Each structure stands twice: as C-alpha cells, then as structure tokens.
Amino acid sequence: KQNFVIAGRPKEFERSGYRIQPPSMRLDIIPGDLLFLRALEDGSGAFDQDDPIAEIEADFGLCDDSCPFDKLERSIQSVLSDPFDFNVAEASIGADDFDSLSCNLFSIRDEATLLDDWYDDVRADELDEPLDSSRKERSPNMYPYKFGDVYESNWYRKFLCPEIRGRIYEESTRDRYSAFRSYFRVTLPKVDELVERFLEEGWISHTRRIKDDQTLRVRAELLVLGALNQLGNGTPFRQLNANTEISASDHRIFFHLFLDRMYSIREEYIFYPRTEAELERIMRRYELVNLPGAGGSIDVVHLKWSACPAGDFNRCKGKEGYPTVAFQCITGFDREILGVSSIQFGTRNDKHIVKIDDNVDQIRNDWYSTVQWTFVDDQGVQQVATGVYLICDGGYLRWPILICPYQNARKGSREGDFSDNLESVRKDVECVFGILKKRWKIIENGIRYRDIKIVEKVFLVCCMLHNMMLSEMETRETQWRVARGEPNVGDNIWLGGNSDLTVARRDPSSAKEAKDWSKRRRQLAAHNEYMRASKRLRT
C-alpha cells in the first residue's frame, strides 16, 4: 500500500491552508511529503507514523477488507507461513478488484488540490498523456551557415563567366605572366582538359544541392582551380572559400581526391619511350649535340619535408641540413620528364638510388639494351654500338648506361671538350628541377604532409602537370650552351666553381661493366672531337 506513494520533493509547501482531498489525479506521482503535511495539518507538530498512513488510507478508501492489496498481502503471508495449506481459490485476486480501486482513485473533481501547486499546475488530463521522450528541440544558431553560390564567387566572375572566358582563354595561352597563370600555373585549356576527365570518369558527381550539369561543371572547375592554386602557391584551404564560395572542408577533401586520381593515371603522362619511334625521336635530339645513343639525362632532386615525423628525421636529414626526400628523374632533351623513381629518404645518395630505380633497371635489361646506334671513330670511320645510355654527373656508378664527364680533364683536350659538351647538355635536367620548384611552390617551400605517400603523390602530380604544360612552354634555341665551370669562348656565361661532383671512387661492382663504361666514354669523346673538327672545316 505504501507503493502508492512514490518518494518525491515538492518545490515548496505551507503548513496550513490546504486540506488533503481524495485525489483527482494519479497516485503514482504523490510525493512522500504528503505524509508529513497530513501529520502536521493540525498544527501540533506531533508526528505518529501510523496515524497519517491510516488517515490517508481512509481518505482513499483503502482500509476495508475488499482492498486487493490487502488480499495480496494476506496471500503472501499465508504462503510463507504454510505453503501446503494455501488455498488458491480463497486468495484469488481478480481484475475486477483493481478496476473498482481505479474508479475510487481516479474520480474527477473540480476543486484544485495541493499537488497542482507542487507540480506547476500540471492537470490530471495532461498527466494521462504519454510522456514525450524525444530530444529537446535545438535552438537556432546565432549565425547560421549559408551555402555559397558558385556563380557569385570571385574566380567565376573574374575568369570563368561566359562574358570574359574567351579573353582569359587566349590570354592564359599567350602570356605566361598573366593573372590566370600566376594563380593556377596552367592555362585555361589545360584546366578544361582536367575538368572533362574528372567529369567523364565520374570522379566529380552530383550532390543533394547540385543537380544540374551546368552548376556541376562550374563547381568542378572551381575545385580544380583550388587544387592547382594549392599546388602552385600553397594557399591554405580556408582562404580558398573566399574565392570559390566552396567550404574549406570540401576543398581539402577534393585536394586529396585530386592527388589520388591523378596518381592513378600517372603512366599516361610520365613514361619512358614505349616504341622504337618514340625512342628515335629522343635520341635524334641528342645526336644533334654530338651525343649519339643518349636516351635522356638522369639526376636526383631533393625536396624539403617540413612535416617529417620525428622517427624519420635522422634518415631524412642529409647534406642540406634539414629533412628531405629524394626522387631520381630521367628527363629528355626538350625538358619532358620520362621517368620518376619511388620516393627515397634524403640520406640516400645517387649510387644507392640508381640500383633500385625500376626505370634504370628497365633500360639495362629490356629491349633498350639491344638498340643500335652509330658513331665515328678517330679515323672518321662509322661504327655501330648497342644499348641506350643516360648522361649523368660524376656521382653515379660506372655502368655502360651511365655516362659522366671526365674528372680534372684539361681544358681544350679531347676529354675536356667532351666533358664541356656533356655538362652543357646535362644542364637540362637541372633546368627541369628549377622549373618544377618555381612553378609549384608546394615543393619549393616544403611539403607539409606527414604521410610519405601523400608527399610522393604531390611530387608525381607536379611532374604530370609539368608534362602537360610542355606544349605551352617557350623554347629559345641558341648556339651557346653552358660549360663546366669555365666560360666557352664567346658565350659570355660564367659559373663560379667546378660543377663536377667530387666523389670517392669505389671498386666497380662488375669489372666488365666498368671496362665497357670506359670504352664507351672514349668512343663518345672521339666522336665529339671528330664532329667538332668537321664543323670547323665546313665553316
């Protein structure tokens, strides 16, 4: 019977002024303080535990023998005292007993009771309704987020809107110092090429807010421009929002998507010649500068890794004094990138990287090793040699496919002239590194990504974009080329110091390869001397 009174605490109550009435509401919310008020209602302050309970029972009609709870209590006591003498029929309690109790307890009365004040005027009809268990409605933001309109963005109005798109198209192609090239480092036709590829492949798709194709294309163009601006200028993602009306999180997600998708198609833009016709085109360019059989220049570039993890700091800190990563690149005479090795730590030198470069291994062992080319010996007789080679500096191994200048060769001698010529041609690979770093500031200022896979993708994507822009680069043919530390006669170019690397010679890994390497270099030196003499005689 006491379970009808659930313990609770009212907000406030007074000793007098209230008379406890038979309830007009549910008893399961009656607070336990009713007992204390009932005892203190006479003003005496005396409290007898049995009296208030009995009076409450009398008020609610719970003190007669027909109360179902009394029957239940007597039945439980009978079972506990003698389970074998328990009469189920006499102790049965039906649903009618509780129905009659409900009629007495939940009778509706007009007058207010004490509970109305305790529970903020909550009426019985409100308590009968089921309690709302849903979350409280969130209050509106003081400054709600508003989705931007791509058609109102700065870059769309300045570069992409139909009224000025034609002018930007021509200006970015003709003038490499234009504002568009300064922002994004590529021309507008190349941006259209990238956008078309991303839309065709489904790498950029419709969203819940953007359902029409025209708006999707404008958004795709702005996302691609944002990725190019990040690579070319290192602009933070939060600053891109002011120019594109696209959130910084969307730009950040798309930038990594841009790297992943471009990295997946890298073999379409960076590859060594796959056919003899392609290889012949490259070798022809070197043959014109007295280097027949050459298939490119090779060297290693080091890039600053600003976010290098502490665990990799020691193996990345090389001669530069700060953490770097290294890539070995093979370039052509016209500054195209033909091959890029996997990423290496900055402490690894050229001799180590060349041993594990897949591109070099392919040139040594694949069909390139059977390609024939001709040269002229000391007597002016045309000879045939086999195998493509790469020109490099003095820091590489003595392999027949790696031809470097002579060390400490006397100026004006056969070896000195050959070294001068080879060094002047090999500067093309250094020019490629300079173009990459000046065009893409993200690799010049330091790559700020801890994941080494992302660092590799950043450099590979920059190389791909470099090859895409070869058709837009200006070529300036000249008869003068840079020599190795000393000026050529009449070229008006002076380089301070010797450009040869001073590297301690180690025993060659293969005596036969070292012998072939030396023989090939002597043949090329003789060819260069004969061609120079022939040119002087013709003039």
mmCIF file with all atom_site columns, N, CA and C in Angstrom, residues 1 57-58 60-75 90-94 96-98 100-101 104:
data_model
loop_
_atom_site.group_PDB
_atom_site.id
_atom_site.type_symbol
_atom_site.label_atom_id
_atom_site.label_alt_id
_atom_site.label_comp_id
_atom_site.label_asym_id
_atom_site.label_entity_id
_atom_site.label_seq_id
_atom_site.pdbx_PDB_ins_code
_atom_site.Cartn_x
_atom_site.Cartn_y
_atom_site.Cartn_z
_atom_site.occupancy
_atom_site.B_iso_or_equiv
_atom_site.pdbx_formal_charge
_atom_site.auth_seq_id
_atom_site.auth_comp_id
_atom_site.auth_asym_id
_atom_site.auth_atom_id
_atom_site.pdbx_PDB_model_num
ATOM 1  N N  . LYS A 1 1   ? 0.826   -1.207  0.000   1.00 0.00 ? 1   LYS A N  1
ATOM 2  C CA . LYS A 1 1   ? 0.000   0.000   0.000   1.00 0.00 ? 1   LYS A CA 1
ATOM 3  C C  . LYS A 1 1   ? 0.857   1.252   0.000   1.00 0.00 ? 1   LYS A C  1
ATOM 4  N N  . GLU A 1 57  ? -5.227  6.218   4.162   1.00 0.00 ? 57  GLU A N  1
ATOM 5  C CA . GLU A 1 57  ? -5.976  5.062   3.682   1.00 0.00 ? 57  GLU A CA 1
ATOM 6  C C  . GLU A 1 57  ? -7.466  5.295   3.765   1.00 0.00 ? 57  GLU A C  1
ATOM 7  N N  . ALA A 1 58  ? -7.893  5.969   4.853   1.00 0.00 ? 58  ALA A N  1
ATOM 8  C CA . ALA A 1 58  ? -9.327  6.237   4.988   1.00 0.00 ? 58  ALA A CA 1
ATOM 9  C C  . ALA A 1 58  ? -9.806  7.217   3.938   1.00 0.00 ? 58  ALA A C  1
ATOM 10 N N  . PHE A 1 60  ? -8.627  7.622   0.956   1.00 0.00 ? 60  PHE A N  1
ATOM 11 C CA . PHE A 1 60  ? -8.652  6.997   -0.361  1.00 0.00 ? 60  PHE A CA 1
ATOM 12 C C  . PHE A 1 60  ? -9.453  5.718   -0.407  1.00 0.00 ? 60  PHE A C  1
ATOM 13 N N  . GLY A 1 61  ? -10.044 5.318   0.693   1.00 0.00 ? 61  GLY A N  1
ATOM 14 C CA . GLY A 1 61  ? -10.859 4.103   0.681   1.00 0.00 ? 61  GLY A CA 1
ATOM 15 C C  . GLY A 1 61  ? -10.064 2.845   0.569   1.00 0.00 ? 61  GLY A C  1
ATOM 16 N N  . LEU A 1 62  ? -8.928  2.784   1.263   1.00 0.00 ? 62  LEU A N  1
ATOM 17 C CA . LEU A 1 62  ? -8.059  1.613   1.165   1.00 0.00 ? 62  LEU A CA 1
ATOM 18 C C  . LEU A 1 62  ? -8.031  0.795   2.455   1.00 0.00 ? 62  LEU A C  1
ATOM 19 N N  . CYS A 1 63  ? -8.915  1.083   3.405   1.00 0.00 ? 63  CYS A N  1
ATOM 20 C CA . CYS A 1 63  ? -8.831  0.428   4.700   1.00 0.00 ? 63  CYS A CA 1
ATOM 21 C C  . CYS A 1 63  ? -9.859  -0.693  4.877   1.00 0.00 ? 63  CYS A C  1
ATOM 22 N N  . ASP A 1 64  ? -10.698 -0.965  3.897   1.00 0.00 ? 64  ASP A N  1
ATOM 23 C CA . ASP A 1 64  ? -11.655 -2.057  4.047   1.00 0.00 ? 64  ASP A CA 1
ATOM 24 C C  . ASP A 1 64  ? -11.020 -3.365  3.606   1.00 0.00 ? 64  ASP A C  1
ATOM 25 N N  . ASP A 1 65  ? -11.753 -4.449  3.901   1.00 0.00 ? 65  ASP A N  1
ATOM 26 C CA . ASP A 1 65  ? -11.207 -5.774  3.618   1.00 0.00 ? 65  ASP A CA 1
ATOM 27 C C  . ASP A 1 65  ? -11.208 -6.115  2.140   1.00 0.00 ? 65  ASP A C  1
ATOM 28 N N  . SER A 1 66  ? -11.928 -5.322  1.372   1.00 0.00 ? 66  SER A N  1
ATOM 29 C CA . SER A 1 66  ? -12.009 -5.633  -0.059  1.00 0.00 ? 66  SER A CA 1
ATOM 30 C C  . SER A 1 66  ? -10.844 -5.067  -0.861  1.00 0.00 ? 66  SER A C  1
ATOM 31 N N  . CYS A 1 67  ? -9.921  -4.404  -0.207  1.00 0.00 ? 67  CYS A N  1
ATOM 32 C CA . CYS A 1 67  ? -8.788  -3.824  -0.936  1.00 0.00 ? 67  CYS A CA 1
ATOM 33 C C  . CYS A 1 67  ? -7.950  -4.952  -1.540  1.00 0.00 ? 67  CYS A C  1
ATOM 34 N N  . PRO A 1 68  ? -7.694  -4.911  -2.818  1.00 0.00 ? 68  PRO A N  1
ATOM 35 C CA . PRO A 1 68  ? -6.931  -6.008  -3.443  1.00 0.00 ? 68  PRO A CA 1
ATOM 36 C C  . PRO A 1 68  ? -5.502  -6.121  -2.927  1.00 0.00 ? 68  PRO A C  1
ATOM 37 N N  . PHE A 1 69  ? -4.942  -5.020  -2.484  1.00 0.00 ? 69  PHE A N  1
ATOM 38 C CA . PHE A 1 69  ? -3.590  -5.106  -1.956  1.00 0.00 ? 69  PHE A CA 1
ATOM 39 C C  . PHE A 1 69  ? -3.555  -5.808  -0.612  1.00 0.00 ? 69  PHE A C  1
ATOM 40 N N  . ASP A 1 70  ? -4.615  -5.618  0.200   1.00 0.00 ? 70  ASP A N  1
ATOM 41 C CA . ASP A 1 70  ? -4.700  -6.371  1.461   1.00 0.00 ? 70  ASP A CA 1
ATOM 42 C C  . ASP A 1 70  ? -4.839  -7.860  1.196   1.00 0.00 ? 70  ASP A C  1
ATOM 43 N N  . LYS A 1 71  ? -5.665  -8.211  0.194   1.00 0.00 ? 71  LYS A N  1
ATOM 44 C CA . LYS A 1 71  ? -5.780  -9.620  -0.173  1.00 0.00 ? 71  LYS A CA 1
ATOM 45 C C  . LYS A 1 71  ? -4.437  -10.188 -0.627  1.00 0.00 ? 71  LYS A C  1
ATOM 46 N N  . LEU A 1 72  ? -3.730  -9.419  -1.437  1.00 0.00 ? 72  LEU A N  1
ATOM 47 C CA . LEU A 1 72  ? -2.444  -9.883  -1.928  1.00 0.00 ? 72  LEU A CA 1
ATOM 48 C C  . LEU A 1 72  ? -1.460  -10.062 -0.788  1.00 0.00 ? 72  LEU A C  1
ATOM 49 N N  . GLU A 1 73  ? -1.479  -9.113  0.193   1.00 0.00 ? 73  GLU A N  1
ATOM 50 C CA . GLU A 1 73  ? -0.566  -9.210  1.329   1.00 0.00 ? 73  GLU A CA 1
ATOM 51 C C  . GLU A 1 73  ? -0.884  -10.422 2.191   1.00 0.00 ? 73  GLU A C  1
ATOM 52 N N  . ARG A 1 74  ? -2.166  -10.687 2.418   1.00 0.00 ? 74  ARG A N  1
ATOM 53 C CA . ARG A 1 74  ? -2.544  -11.854 3.226   1.00 0.00 ? 74  ARG A CA 1
ATOM 54 C C  . ARG A 1 74  ? -2.177  -13.154 2.527   1.00 0.00 ? 74  ARG A C  1
ATOM 55 N N  . SER A 1 75  ? -2.321  -13.174 1.211   1.00 0.00 ? 75  SER A N  1
ATOM 56 C CA . SER A 1 75  ? -1.980  -14.395 0.477   1.00 0.00 ? 75  SER A CA 1
ATOM 57 C C  . SER A 1 75  ? -0.492  -14.679 0.552   1.00 0.00 ? 75  SER A C  1
ATOM 58 N N  . GLU A 1 90  ? -9.485  -19.237 -2.422  1.00 0.00 ? 90  GLU A N  1
ATOM 59 C CA . GLU A 1 90  ? -9.855  -18.169 -1.492  1.00 0.00 ? 90  GLU A CA 1
ATOM 60 C C  . GLU A 1 90  ? -8.972  -16.933 -1.675  1.00 0.00 ? 90  GLU A C  1
ATOM 61 N N  . ALA A 1 91  ? -7.736  -17.134 -2.126  1.00 0.00 ? 91  ALA A N  1
ATOM 62 C CA . ALA A 1 91  ? -6.800  -15.995 -2.233  1.00 0.00 ? 91  ALA A CA 1
ATOM 63 C C  . ALA A 1 91  ? -6.748  -15.397 -3.609  1.00 0.00 ? 91  ALA A C  1
ATOM 64 N N  . SER A 1 92  ? -7.602  -15.866 -4.518  1.00 0.00 ? 92  SER A N  1
ATOM 65 C CA . SER A 1 92  ? -7.533  -15.350 -5.879  1.00 0.00 ? 92  SER A CA 1
ATOM 66 C C  . SER A 1 92  ? -7.953  -13.892 -5.928  1.00 0.00 ? 92  SER A C  1
ATOM 67 N N  . ILE A 1 93  ? -7.243  -13.144 -6.719  1.00 0.00 ? 93  ILE A N  1
ATOM 68 C CA . ILE A 1 93  ? -7.498  -11.713 -6.871  1.00 0.00 ? 93  ILE A CA 1
ATOM 69 C C  . ILE A 1 93  ? -7.785  -11.478 -8.338  1.00 0.00 ? 93  ILE A C  1
ATOM 70 N N  . GLY A 1 94  ? -8.940  -10.955 -8.610  1.00 0.00 ? 94  GLY A N  1
ATOM 71 C CA . GLY A 1 94  ? -9.341  -10.741 -9.997  1.00 0.00 ? 94  GLY A CA 1
ATOM 72 C C  . GLY A 1 94  ? -9.079  -9.327  -10.458 1.00 0.00 ? 94  GLY A C  1
ATOM 73 N N  . ASP A 1 96  ? -11.324 -7.405  -11.498 1.00 0.00 ? 96  ASP A N  1
ATOM 74 C CA . ASP A 1 96  ? -12.408 -6.517  -11.047 1.00 0.00 ? 96  ASP A CA 1
ATOM 75 C C  . ASP A 1 96  ? -12.050 -5.790  -9.779  1.00 0.00 ? 96  ASP A C  1
ATOM 76 N N  . ASP A 1 97  ? -11.236 -6.459  -8.939  1.00 0.00 ? 97  ASP A N  1
ATOM 77 C CA . ASP A 1 97  ? -10.833 -5.783  -7.698  1.00 0.00 ? 97  ASP A CA 1
ATOM 78 C C  . ASP A 1 97  ? -10.027 -4.520  -7.981  1.00 0.00 ? 97  ASP A C  1
ATOM 79 N N  . PHE A 1 98  ? -9.117  -4.609  -8.943  1.00 0.00 ? 98  PHE A N  1
ATOM 80 C CA . PHE A 1 98  ? -8.315  -3.424  -9.266  1.00 0.00 ? 98  PHE A CA 1
ATOM 81 C C  . PHE A 1 98  ? -9.144  -2.402  -10.039 1.00 0.00 ? 98  PHE A C  1
ATOM 82 N N  . SER A 1 100 ? -12.307 -1.664  -9.532  1.00 0.00 ? 100 SER A N  1
ATOM 83 C CA . SER A 1 100 ? -13.062 -0.886  -8.545  1.00 0.00 ? 100 SER A CA 1
ATOM 84 C C  . SER A 1 100 ? -12.173 0.091   -7.812  1.00 0.00 ? 100 SER A C  1
ATOM 85 N N  . LEU A 1 101 ? -10.912 -0.345  -7.581  1.00 0.00 ? 101 LEU A N  1
ATOM 86 C CA . LEU A 1 101 ? -9.975  0.576   -6.931  1.00 0.00 ? 101 LEU A CA 1
ATOM 87 C C  . LEU A 1 101 ? -9.668  1.765   -7.808  1.00 0.00 ? 101 LEU A C  1
ATOM 88 N N  . ASN A 1 104 ? -12.299 4.503   -7.676  1.00 0.00 ? 104 ASN A N  1
ATOM 89 C CA . ASN A 1 104 ? -12.238 5.358   -6.494  1.00 0.00 ? 104 ASN A CA 1
ATOM 90 C C  . ASN A 1 104 ? -11.056 6.335   -6.550  1.00 0.00 ? 104 ASN A C  1
#
